[in-house]
Amino acid sequence: MPPNLTKPDSGFTSKQSPLCTFVSLIFLLIIGFYTLHYPPGNPKKVLLFQQIFLSSASNSTIASYLRSLTSHPHLAGTKPSLETIHYVKTHFQNLGLETHTVPFQTLLSYPVHASVLMHFGNGTVLNLPLNEMGIPSYPSSGLIQPYHAFSPSGTVHGKVVFANHGREDDYRTLGLMGVNVNGCIVVIRKGGGLSRGAVVKIAEKKGALGVLMYAEGDVSKGSFGSGVERGTVMEGVGDPLTPGWGADEDGERLKLEDKKVLQRFPGIPSLPLPFESAQLILDSLGGPLAPQEWRDSGRSNLSHVGSGLVMVNFTYQGEKKLATIYNVVAVIRGLEEPDCYVLMGNHRDAWTYGAVDPNSGTATLLDIARRYALLMRKGWNPRRTIIFCSWDAEEFGMIGSTEWVEQNLVNLGAKAVAYLNVDCAVQGPGFFAGATPQLDNLILKVTKKVQDQDSEVVATIYEKWKTMNGNNIQRLSGVDSDFAPFLQHAGVPSVDIYYGRDFPVYHTAFDSFNWMINNADPFFWRHVAVAGVWGLLGLHLADDPVLPFDYLSYAKQLQEYKDAYSRVLDGNISLTPLAASIQEFTSAAKQANEETKKLMEQEFTNDLLALKIRALNDGLMLAERGFLDTDGIKGREWFKHLIYGPRSNYESGLEFFPGISDAMAESKNMSQKDGHAAIKHEIWRVARAIQRAAAALKGELV
């Protein structure tokens, strides 16, 4: 067991061996020596601070934070959430950080009543359980009943059809079997890559009266029963009453009945079900036999797709109301470039206890702040400003972070270096990372410095990650977490990291501290690993004289994207504008790399060198903004990024250049001439965006 990594005990007190105490004293002596002999910003001193950061890890400390954060449910906008806000704010203040809360008044959604009744042919009625089973203290625990936020209220009565994952392809399969969902209630199982909102939207388009969803994940280990996955079905991100501007208490708001507001919500009710209740409905279905692949792909004892003699009466009554949410922001001012911001964020609100989602990330963020404060006491001051962000109401649709980004859009556009996001820090085994491509090399560099505690032999995260999936870094096209407003609206380079994926208690009442210590991370070593990577990324971005961005990685990725479209597009549609712009961007990236190397080889600092470094950094920082387009993605204009963003064409495997992907899907309903024109226009838009990014990277006017 590495130094300072102790098995959490019942009190979660930090333990430190005599050897660790001795090592800490040695570090104090060394830092004193370096403070006297090396000027601020010296690479050797910066490296020493990074080593101190890694050596000050404490799994028991992170465990104590998580235990406090998950002592009760804390859904955004409710009274219990205020305690969690106070806990995070007090932690930052006790570290001596400049801390404040940022309130917003936003539209949120809560359940009032729900029921699902099965009506049998013999006149009997079965009232299905809707809450998690195996939690005897459900009402007194503070848990809110499972629901879909922003689902419309309503009562529907009809036959039931099972529509697998609710994809367009699944409905086509039903159609080929002679099954029509029009006027029926559809049952959907989680999976297929669609958001809840997209599933309900498609079902509504097919004529369904309502949607019942369930998850098949096995959460019955030990004392756990069947979980019910809560979630939002609202389209887009941010407060629906203040689209594009911050939701200040006395600011402008649209009316709830405004067309722009209503189009964010589905038109039919939906509700999550426990697996056991969903199984009772599926057992009652008649009609055609389910396709073999539907039966083989899940735990359900599925035979038929519907409909049978059983009718279902489904009622949901919800309440949409204004509620005050609070972001907590803490600042470490930069010494040399205080006007450049490195942002590190995690959301705090949870559907239930939120041990994995999101407070494994919150506990990790608090520990990074603790360790940064320790570095400050030892003489460290970052070159650039570091901002810790604890977001509220993410679960309702990234509301807290979106409102803050909208409110600070100009300053972020001019000064934000990068946004480093961690949502669910630890879900299970295996390291995963997503990022904009210019940060790839930095991520790889940092993961070579942090030990992976899951390895049977001593190994870094990089080494273990390479054997798992070849150090594959995902891209941030989805609207999955709080990086979305930063990247897809403000054009800020972004990172999202985590351990494990697809954990079985996602958004359920079993996402608790006990589940974490019994399943995901008993010794909190994975938390320590995430903190190591996240914290070192922050230190590099805050301290490196030249920003550690490599746009050649971006250029290579853009070329791969262009090649992917060339394989699927009509041969009459030219990609020449795209190819030319990528070539121009590649040239700018090479020039930036050469300038970086030249400046870093200079041994002495002077005012002229400082100005040259700042000019280079401005280009490196602002290049991502070039990919933004003021008109945004057609039909989702709030999303401005033309390389990474959500697409309406759910069936496309092309998760980049969303405007081109959507135009290809829409062209199928047009004449060939008009369809080709629409696609060509989107190609030109992307090409111009890449040219803007190249110009920003060069720092020159065209």
XYZ file of C-alpha atoms in Angstrom:
702
model
C 0.000 0.000 0.000
C 1.563 3.361 -1.025
C 2.278 6.018 1.634
C -0.794 7.835 2.982
C -3.150 5.329 1.361
C -4.960 3.734 4.271
C -7.904 1.409 4.425
C -10.863 3.543 5.521
C -12.010 2.622 9.005
C -15.346 3.319 10.673
C -14.321 6.840 11.612
C -12.424 7.531 8.379
C -9.572 9.192 10.210
C -6.396 9.815 8.270
C -3.474 7.606 9.146
C 0.145 8.346 8.392
C 3.115 6.109 9.100
C 6.322 7.365 10.783
C 8.044 6.898 7.417
C 5.491 9.194 5.749
C 6.005 11.793 8.477
C 9.761 11.636 7.872
C 9.231 11.963 4.110
C 6.994 14.984 4.652
C 9.702 16.659 6.778
C 12.255 16.007 4.053
C 9.915 17.622 1.513
C 9.575 20.671 3.772
C 13.357 21.038 3.924
C 13.687 20.564 0.160
C 10.997 23.092 -0.648
C 12.705 25.602 1.612
C 15.964 25.023 -0.244
C 14.326 25.416 -3.646
C 12.459 28.555 -2.563
C 15.792 30.156 -1.684
C 17.768 28.982 -4.703
C 15.276 28.945 -7.579
C 13.098 31.825 -8.794
C 9.296 31.420 -9.181
C 8.305 29.426 -12.269
C 11.556 27.490 -12.372
C 10.882 24.060 -13.948
C 12.655 22.202 -11.150
C 10.545 23.942 -8.539
C 7.348 23.293 -10.502
C 8.255 19.607 -10.731
C 8.847 19.479 -6.992
C 5.393 20.913 -6.303
C 3.885 18.258 -8.561
C 5.689 15.586 -6.566
C 4.431 17.060 -3.292
C 0.910 17.094 -4.712
C 1.089 13.372 -5.515
C 2.712 12.461 -2.195
C 0.010 14.241 -0.167
C -2.733 11.858 -1.334
C -4.978 10.443 1.380
C -7.688 7.937 0.558
C -9.185 8.162 4.045
C -9.629 11.916 3.637
C -11.509 11.484 0.364
C -13.624 8.776 2.013
C -14.555 11.126 4.852
C -15.639 13.790 2.358
C -17.806 11.316 0.466
C -19.372 9.989 3.638
C -20.443 13.500 4.648
C -21.696 14.421 1.173
C -23.891 11.308 0.934
C -25.405 11.310 4.414
C -28.810 12.183 2.927
C -30.434 12.670 -0.492
C -29.854 16.151 -1.917
C -31.906 16.782 -5.037
C -31.357 20.256 -6.489
C -33.729 22.931 -5.267
C -34.809 21.019 -2.153
C -34.084 21.963 1.458
C -31.656 19.046 2.100
C -29.472 20.261 -0.785
C -28.686 23.426 1.211
C -26.646 21.370 3.693
C -24.469 20.015 0.896
C -23.979 23.521 -0.495
C -22.880 24.706 2.960
C -20.508 21.741 3.341
C -18.695 22.459 0.072
C -18.569 26.216 0.626
C -17.239 25.820 4.178
C -14.561 23.405 2.990
C -13.210 25.918 0.476
C -13.384 28.766 3.001
C -11.542 26.755 5.671
C -8.725 26.259 3.177
C -8.425 30.026 2.912
C -9.730 30.196 -0.640
C -11.685 33.131 -2.011
C -15.157 31.549 -2.078
C -18.657 32.621 -3.021
C -22.001 31.179 -4.040
C -23.743 32.130 -7.265
C -27.536 31.755 -7.066
C -29.851 31.314 -10.033
C -33.623 31.028 -10.078
C -34.521 28.318 -12.576
C -37.404 26.101 -13.603
C -37.182 22.655 -12.025
C -39.592 19.706 -11.962
C -40.768 17.479 -9.107
C -43.235 14.577 -8.815
C -46.585 14.842 -7.010
C -48.230 11.503 -7.752
C -47.718 8.507 -10.027
C -49.410 5.154 -10.518
C -49.369 2.287 -13.009
C -52.314 -0.100 -12.920
C -52.665 -3.359 -14.855
C -56.286 -4.206 -15.761
C -56.826 -7.910 -16.489
C -59.610 -9.448 -18.561
C -61.234 -11.041 -15.508
C -61.768 -7.633 -13.903
C -58.843 -7.735 -11.460
C -56.508 -4.764 -11.116
C -52.856 -4.843 -10.047
C -51.214 -1.680 -8.692
C -47.546 -1.958 -9.679
C -44.762 -0.905 -7.267
C -42.925 2.173 -8.522
C -40.309 2.719 -5.806
C -37.135 0.750 -5.163
C -37.791 -2.474 -3.362
C -35.743 -3.382 -0.312
C -35.661 0.111 1.212
C -38.012 -0.076 4.219
C -37.474 3.536 5.277
C -38.250 5.007 1.853
C -40.595 7.825 2.997
C -38.579 8.851 6.071
C -35.222 8.747 4.275
C -35.938 11.894 2.287
C -35.938 10.029 -1.016
C -38.211 11.461 -3.687
C -40.192 8.877 -5.648
C -38.681 7.863 -9.014
C -39.812 10.099 -11.884
C -38.733 11.771 -15.106
C -38.086 15.468 -14.639
C -40.094 17.703 -16.990
C -42.424 14.905 -18.037
C -45.891 16.383 -18.668
C -48.684 15.399 -16.321
C -51.396 13.150 -17.666
C -53.374 9.934 -17.460
C -53.273 7.466 -20.344
C -55.040 4.149 -20.771
C -54.249 1.609 -23.448
C -52.649 -1.591 -24.624
C -48.921 -2.095 -24.246
C -46.194 -2.697 -26.829
C -42.594 -3.533 -26.064
C -40.338 -1.397 -28.296
C -36.921 -2.676 -27.197
C -34.607 0.375 -26.852
C -37.018 2.769 -28.544
C -34.833 3.473 -31.571
C -36.159 4.199 -35.053
C -34.797 0.822 -36.091
C -36.778 -0.892 -33.319
C -40.021 0.682 -34.549
C -39.231 -0.396 -38.096
C -38.825 -3.937 -36.796
C -42.218 -3.714 -35.090
C -43.756 -2.390 -38.298
C -42.428 -5.345 -40.263
C -44.109 -7.592 -37.687
C -47.426 -5.788 -38.174
C -47.330 -4.093 -34.772
C -48.434 -0.455 -34.624
C -47.741 1.548 -31.432
C -50.220 4.294 -32.309
C -52.603 4.703 -29.371
C -50.554 2.346 -27.171
C -48.276 2.689 -24.171
C -44.746 1.596 -25.031
C -42.353 -0.131 -22.659
C -38.681 0.635 -23.301
C -35.572 -0.863 -21.761
C -32.503 1.278 -21.224
C -29.805 0.977 -23.856
C -29.301 1.732 -27.508
C -27.376 4.941 -26.966
C -30.360 7.308 -26.880
C -31.118 9.844 -24.173
C -34.388 9.512 -22.268
C -35.686 12.625 -23.993
C -34.873 11.224 -27.432
C -36.642 7.948 -26.583
C -39.817 9.774 -25.541
C -39.639 12.116 -28.539
C -39.464 9.209 -30.983
C -42.308 7.372 -29.204
C -44.443 10.512 -29.351
C -43.745 10.836 -33.083
C -44.911 7.231 -33.552
C -48.246 8.005 -31.894
C -47.623 6.393 -28.490
C -49.710 7.631 -25.556
C -46.961 7.289 -22.947
C -43.611 5.662 -22.190
C -42.573 3.352 -19.363
C -38.804 2.743 -19.038
C -36.824 0.226 -17.053
C -33.186 -0.777 -16.602
C -32.028 -4.381 -16.631
C -28.754 -3.894 -14.780
C -28.187 -6.450 -12.034
C -28.298 -4.416 -8.835
C -29.435 -7.295 -6.641
C -25.992 -8.037 -5.182
C -25.979 -8.454 -1.421
C -28.863 -6.593 0.187
C -29.656 -4.475 -2.850
C -33.005 -4.791 -4.560
C -34.017 -3.492 -7.962
C -33.139 0.121 -8.596
C -35.228 2.622 -10.541
C -33.362 4.996 -12.824
C -34.497 8.591 -12.479
C -33.556 11.256 -15.020
C -34.626 14.222 -17.093
C -36.487 14.115 -20.412
C -35.983 17.788 -21.261
C -34.245 18.561 -24.541
C -31.153 20.732 -24.537
C -29.352 22.210 -21.550
C -29.899 25.083 -19.158
C -32.952 26.798 -17.725
C -35.747 26.590 -20.326
C -37.131 29.979 -19.246
C -33.854 31.833 -19.907
C -32.441 30.373 -23.137
C -29.118 32.047 -23.848
C -28.854 34.260 -20.780
C -28.242 33.698 -17.059
C -31.276 33.026 -14.852
C -30.897 35.978 -12.486
C -33.620 36.297 -9.867
C -34.928 39.599 -11.245
C -34.003 38.989 -14.871
C -36.084 38.350 -17.975
C -37.995 35.055 -18.212
C -40.108 33.471 -20.865
C -43.569 32.274 -19.902
C -44.055 28.577 -19.265
C -46.532 28.443 -22.146
C -44.090 30.108 -24.571
C -43.524 28.002 -27.689
C -39.737 28.054 -27.158
C -40.250 26.643 -23.673
C -42.837 24.022 -24.577
C -40.715 22.585 -27.375
C -38.084 21.633 -24.781
C -40.523 19.196 -23.127
C -42.093 16.002 -24.516
C -45.811 15.955 -25.232
C -46.554 12.556 -23.654
C -45.922 11.394 -20.068
C -43.167 8.975 -19.136
C -42.084 7.206 -15.974
C -39.267 4.883 -14.859
C -40.234 1.423 -13.551
C -38.512 -1.115 -11.314
C -37.354 -4.152 -13.266
C -39.833 -6.427 -11.439
C -42.807 -4.216 -12.348
C -41.719 -4.003 -15.970
C -41.395 -7.798 -16.033
C -45.021 -8.205 -14.894
C -46.148 -6.112 -17.863
C -43.888 -7.949 -20.312
C -45.179 -11.319 -19.065
C -48.710 -10.242 -19.983
C -47.965 -9.390 -23.601
C -49.349 -11.334 -26.530
C -49.032 -10.691 -30.234
C -46.012 -11.628 -32.358
C -42.966 -13.301 -30.889
C -40.138 -10.925 -30.041
C -37.123 -11.067 -32.384
C -34.457 -13.417 -31.124
C -31.915 -10.616 -30.763
C -34.316 -8.718 -28.478
C -34.715 -11.786 -26.310
C -31.005 -12.563 -26.191
C -29.857 -9.059 -25.291
C -31.387 -8.671 -21.842
C -32.453 -10.256 -18.568
C -36.180 -9.950 -19.272
C -38.141 -13.162 -19.767
C -39.436 -11.694 -22.991
C -41.638 -13.740 -25.328
C -44.029 -11.417 -27.153
C -43.978 -7.747 -28.082
C -47.730 -7.016 -27.667
C -50.324 -6.270 -27.398
C -52.246 -8.640 -25.142
C -55.562 -8.643 -23.296
C -54.131 -6.625 -20.414
C -54.667 -2.867 -20.395
C -52.490 -0.419 -18.484
C -53.663 2.779 -16.820
C -50.695 5.081 -16.316
C -50.923 8.358 -14.381
C -48.222 10.913 -13.688
C -48.763 14.247 -11.985
C -45.779 16.552 -11.679
C -45.048 20.132 -10.744
C -42.822 22.562 -12.615
C -41.796 25.478 -10.423
C -39.118 28.111 -9.965
C -36.432 27.077 -7.497
C -33.190 28.698 -6.383
C -30.028 26.741 -7.139
C -26.498 27.595 -6.018
C -23.145 27.161 -7.695
C -20.160 27.334 -5.337
C -17.014 28.893 -6.793
C -13.552 29.086 -5.167
C -10.563 30.899 -6.632
C -6.771 30.669 -6.415
C -5.449 33.833 -8.068
C -2.648 33.429 -10.563
C 0.581 35.264 -9.797
C 1.778 36.109 -13.324
C -1.292 35.711 -15.558
C -4.278 36.210 -13.240
C -6.506 36.951 -16.222
C -6.139 33.399 -17.601
C -8.494 30.849 -16.038
C -8.069 27.107 -15.544
C -11.466 25.781 -14.469
C -11.997 22.516 -12.590
C -15.624 21.492 -12.139
C -18.012 18.863 -10.838
C -21.728 18.958 -10.135
C -22.955 18.458 -6.584
C -26.676 17.700 -6.893
C -27.934 14.107 -6.993
C -31.190 12.279 -7.671
C -30.699 10.361 -4.416
C -27.569 9.941 -2.259
C -25.224 10.333 -5.196
C -22.189 8.411 -3.969
C -20.982 7.688 -7.499
C -22.968 10.301 -9.408
C -21.734 12.923 -8.707
C -20.171 13.032 -5.255
C -17.278 10.697 -5.975
C -16.234 13.609 -8.170
C -17.120 16.208 -5.540
C -15.068 14.436 -2.864
C -12.144 14.236 -5.294
C -12.417 17.958 -6.135
C -12.430 18.840 -2.437
C -9.278 16.785 -1.944
C -7.516 18.488 -4.844
C -8.388 21.839 -3.258
C -6.957 20.582 0.052
C -3.709 19.569 -1.622
C -3.434 22.802 -3.621
C -3.885 24.732 -0.357
C -1.047 22.646 1.103
C 1.161 23.616 -1.835
C 0.326 27.274 -1.229
C 1.439 26.953 2.379
C 4.742 25.590 1.063
C 5.281 28.587 -1.196
C 3.449 27.670 -4.410
C 1.448 30.196 -6.376
C 0.051 29.219 -9.771
C 1.058 31.210 -12.811
C -2.592 31.365 -13.924
C -5.808 31.558 -11.942
C -7.440 28.280 -10.893
C -11.207 28.233 -10.345
C -12.972 25.374 -8.545
C -16.605 25.044 -9.634
C -19.291 23.073 -7.779
C -22.362 23.057 -10.021
C -25.999 22.669 -9.036
C -28.948 21.152 -10.940
C -26.851 19.252 -13.461
C -29.235 16.311 -13.277
C -32.062 18.455 -14.643
C -30.064 19.324 -17.765
C -26.689 20.934 -16.893
C -28.603 23.930 -15.554
C -26.151 25.352 -13.009
C -23.097 25.243 -15.263
C -25.029 26.451 -18.307
C -26.451 29.502 -16.534
C -22.975 30.378 -15.229
C -21.390 30.011 -18.672
C -24.109 32.155 -20.248
C -23.636 34.804 -17.566
C -19.842 34.850 -17.996
C -19.639 34.181 -21.727
C -17.513 37.186 -22.709
C -14.900 36.687 -19.990
C -14.735 32.951 -20.639
C -14.305 33.579 -24.343
C -11.381 35.900 -23.699
C -9.725 34.252 -20.696
C -10.628 30.561 -20.226
C -7.648 28.264 -20.826
C -9.462 24.957 -20.306
C -12.296 23.306 -18.404
C -11.479 20.055 -16.574
C -14.623 18.110 -15.704
C -15.132 15.082 -13.489
C -18.686 13.912 -12.933
C -18.677 10.325 -11.654
C -15.031 10.019 -10.596
C -15.336 6.335 -9.728
C -17.934 3.931 -11.112
C -15.769 0.813 -11.115
C -12.527 -0.470 -12.668
C -10.721 0.951 -15.685
C -9.593 4.478 -16.545
C -11.436 6.457 -19.211
C -10.845 9.922 -20.637
C -12.565 12.246 -23.062
C -11.110 15.498 -24.351
C -10.728 17.927 -27.186
C -7.742 16.656 -29.214
C -5.195 19.373 -28.388
C -5.154 18.008 -24.816
C -4.466 14.372 -25.796
C -0.715 14.490 -25.284
C -1.041 16.212 -21.910
C -3.425 13.502 -20.699
C -1.036 10.783 -21.824
C 1.875 12.572 -20.135
C 0.036 12.936 -16.834
C -1.240 9.355 -16.726
C 2.382 8.197 -16.939
C 3.008 9.909 -13.574
C 0.101 8.453 -11.577
C 0.085 4.929 -10.192
C -2.790 2.596 -11.056
C -3.886 0.809 -7.886
C -5.833 -1.898 -9.740
C -2.658 -3.431 -11.161
C -1.257 -6.534 -9.507
C 2.227 -5.237 -10.289
C 3.459 -1.670 -10.005
C 2.159 0.153 -13.058
C 1.038 3.621 -14.078
C -2.464 4.479 -15.218
C -1.030 4.938 -18.705
C 0.348 1.391 -18.785
C -2.862 -0.221 -17.484
C -5.025 1.952 -19.723
C -2.948 0.995 -22.770
C -3.562 -2.716 -22.191
C -7.275 -2.065 -21.700
C -8.148 0.003 -24.784
C -4.934 1.352 -26.254
C -5.081 4.739 -24.490
C -8.165 5.621 -26.500
C -9.343 9.156 -25.695
C -13.015 9.724 -26.439
C -14.446 12.914 -27.883
C -16.978 15.206 -26.244
C -19.823 15.245 -28.770
C -22.503 14.145 -26.328
C -24.464 16.341 -23.950
C -23.404 14.142 -21.046
C -22.105 16.431 -18.333
C -21.052 19.966 -17.455
C -18.387 20.155 -20.158
C -21.207 20.680 -22.691
C -21.777 24.429 -22.151
C -18.055 25.136 -21.904
C -17.079 23.342 -25.104
C -20.206 23.313 -27.223
C -21.405 26.858 -26.444
C -18.300 28.780 -25.330
C -15.561 26.920 -27.236
C -13.363 26.197 -24.217
C -10.948 23.218 -24.555
C -12.282 20.527 -22.239
C -11.475 17.249 -20.503
C -13.718 14.636 -18.856
C -12.142 11.747 -16.881
C -13.463 8.880 -14.757
C -12.885 5.325 -13.545
C -15.336 2.632 -14.674
C -18.538 2.967 -16.664
C -22.168 1.783 -16.780
C -22.431 1.148 -13.054
C -25.630 -0.707 -12.095
C -26.965 1.716 -9.450
C -26.989 4.714 -11.809
C -29.595 7.293 -10.693
C -31.133 4.865 -8.183
C -31.584 4.911 -4.412
C -28.763 2.366 -4.149
C -26.127 4.881 -5.286
C -24.978 5.176 -1.677
C -21.810 5.288 0.379
C -22.302 1.620 1.272
C -22.459 0.654 -2.389
C -19.232 2.551 -3.038
C -17.264 0.813 -0.274
C -18.730 -2.612 -1.065
C -18.484 -2.483 -4.842
C -16.865 0.402 -6.701
C -13.881 1.440 -4.573
C -13.559 -0.172 -1.115
C -10.197 1.440 -0.323
C -10.718 4.675 -2.309
C -7.559 4.013 -4.315
C -9.367 4.765 -7.571
C -10.474 8.096 -6.128
C -6.834 8.851 -5.357
C -5.864 7.930 -8.932
C -8.490 10.240 -10.446
C -7.400 13.030 -8.107
C -3.805 12.506 -9.235
C -4.634 12.831 -12.929
C -7.144 15.657 -12.476
C -4.875 17.613 -10.145
C -1.773 17.251 -12.321
C -3.719 18.368 -15.395
C -4.686 21.480 -13.444
C -1.095 22.122 -12.316
C 0.312 21.811 -15.840
C -2.320 24.092 -17.331
C -1.877 26.622 -14.533
C 1.936 26.546 -14.334
C 3.488 25.596 -17.682
C 4.953 28.793 -19.243
C 3.660 27.727 -22.670
C 0.233 26.103 -22.599
C 0.605 22.330 -23.142
C -1.654 22.213 -26.196
C -0.716 20.231 -29.306
C -2.958 21.121 -32.234
C -1.292 18.608 -34.519
C -3.395 16.016 -32.683
C -6.460 18.088 -33.581
C -5.346 18.335 -37.208
C -4.902 14.574 -37.417
C -8.362 14.041 -35.933
C -9.961 16.478 -38.374
C -8.324 14.656 -41.270
C -9.739 11.348 -40.010
C -13.195 12.916 -39.770
C -12.954 14.218 -43.322
C -11.889 10.785 -44.558
C -14.850 9.173 -42.760
C -17.301 11.470 -44.571
C -15.606 10.870 -47.909
C -16.483 7.186 -47.531
C -20.216 7.781 -47.027
C -21.000 10.882 -49.079
C -22.280 10.927 -52.620
C -19.356 11.158 -55.021
C -20.901 14.294 -56.531
C -20.393 16.180 -53.261
C -16.907 17.667 -52.991
C -14.964 17.794 -49.743
C -12.301 20.033 -51.276
C -13.162 23.054 -49.059
C -12.796 20.858 -45.982
C -9.511 19.362 -47.161
C -8.053 22.801 -47.882
C -9.025 24.207 -44.500
C -7.574 21.191 -42.672
C -4.309 21.633 -44.568
C -4.246 25.283 -43.500
C -4.959 24.280 -39.886
C -2.190 21.663 -39.975
C 0.286 24.281 -41.151
C -0.734 26.594 -38.289
C -0.376 23.741 -35.773
C 3.152 22.951 -37.009
C 4.059 26.616 -36.770
C 2.751 26.787 -33.180
C 4.738 23.700 -32.186
C 7.909 25.119 -33.690
C 7.388 28.427 -31.897
C 6.813 26.569 -28.616
C 10.047 24.638 -28.988
C 12.014 27.777 -29.846
C 10.714 29.787 -26.905
C 11.178 26.962 -24.398
C 14.843 26.555 -25.415
C 15.676 30.098 -24.299
C 17.417 30.062 -20.936
C 16.880 33.628 -19.758
C 13.604 35.421 -19.184
C 13.105 38.988 -20.338
C 10.137 41.186 -21.160
C 10.316 40.474 -24.876
C 10.331 36.714 -24.295
C 7.387 37.038 -21.908
C 5.427 38.940 -24.547
C 6.209 36.312 -27.180
C 5.068 33.526 -24.857
C 1.863 35.399 -24.054
C 1.129 35.953 -27.746
C 1.672 32.257 -28.461
C -0.515 31.256 -25.519
C -3.305 33.547 -26.699
C -3.384 31.693 -30.016
C -3.285 28.294 -28.327
C -6.108 29.304 -26.001
C -8.349 30.979 -28.579
C -8.050 28.475 -31.425
C -10.891 26.326 -30.045
C -13.203 29.355 -30.213
C -12.708 29.382 -33.983
C -14.802 26.222 -34.279
C -17.838 28.139 -33.010
C -20.415 29.476 -35.446
C -22.800 32.267 -34.464
C -25.727 30.520 -36.193
C -25.089 27.280 -34.290
C -26.237 23.816 -35.322
C -29.458 23.932 -37.324
C -32.426 23.157 -35.087
C -30.238 23.370 -31.959
C -28.825 26.846 -32.403
C -27.613 27.191 -28.815
C -24.919 24.613 -29.632
C -22.303 26.639 -31.522
C -19.431 24.166 -31.977
C -19.353 22.714 -35.502
C -16.871 19.909 -34.754
C -18.372 18.477 -31.553
C -22.018 18.717 -30.584
C -25.331 16.865 -30.495
C -26.876 15.572 -33.705
C -30.502 14.913 -34.552
C -29.536 11.976 -36.743
C -29.486 9.390 -33.928
C -28.794 6.491 -36.280
C -25.638 7.984 -37.749
C -22.383 6.575 -36.462
C -20.659 9.874 -37.301
C -20.301 11.682 -33.976
C -18.489 14.724 -35.401
C -19.390 17.553 -37.780
C -23.006 17.315 -36.499
C -24.303 19.819 -39.035
C -23.083 17.711 -41.949
C -24.479 14.538 -40.363
C -27.900 16.142 -39.907
C -27.929 17.539 -43.450
C -27.215 14.065 -44.808
C -30.218 12.681 -42.901
C -32.504 15.534 -43.961
C -31.442 15.266 -47.613
C -33.274 11.933 -47.867
C -36.546 13.890 -47.761
C -35.453 16.419 -50.407
C -34.811 16.445 -54.099
C -31.273 15.435 -54.991
C -30.455 19.014 -55.974
C -31.699 20.545 -52.732
C -30.233 17.742 -50.619
C -26.786 18.165 -52.168
C -26.988 21.940 -51.683
C -27.809 21.535 -47.981
C -24.905 19.165 -47.414
C -22.476 21.367 -49.350
C -23.517 24.395 -47.293
C -22.726 22.534 -44.051
C -19.363 21.427 -45.459
C -18.515 25.044 -46.226
C -19.582 26.109 -42.710
C -17.232 23.562 -41.137
C -14.425 24.551 -43.516
C -14.810 28.217 -42.547
C -14.783 27.279 -38.846
C -11.512 25.383 -39.285
C -10.045 28.369 -41.137
C -11.048 30.638 -38.228
C -9.339 28.276 -35.788
C -6.181 28.270 -37.938
C -6.146 32.081 -38.031
C -6.560 32.253 -34.258
C -3.735 29.771 -33.787
C -1.444 31.884 -35.962
C -2.536 35.035 -34.140
C -2.743 36.903 -37.421
C -5.410 38.716 -39.399
C -6.276 37.138 -42.734
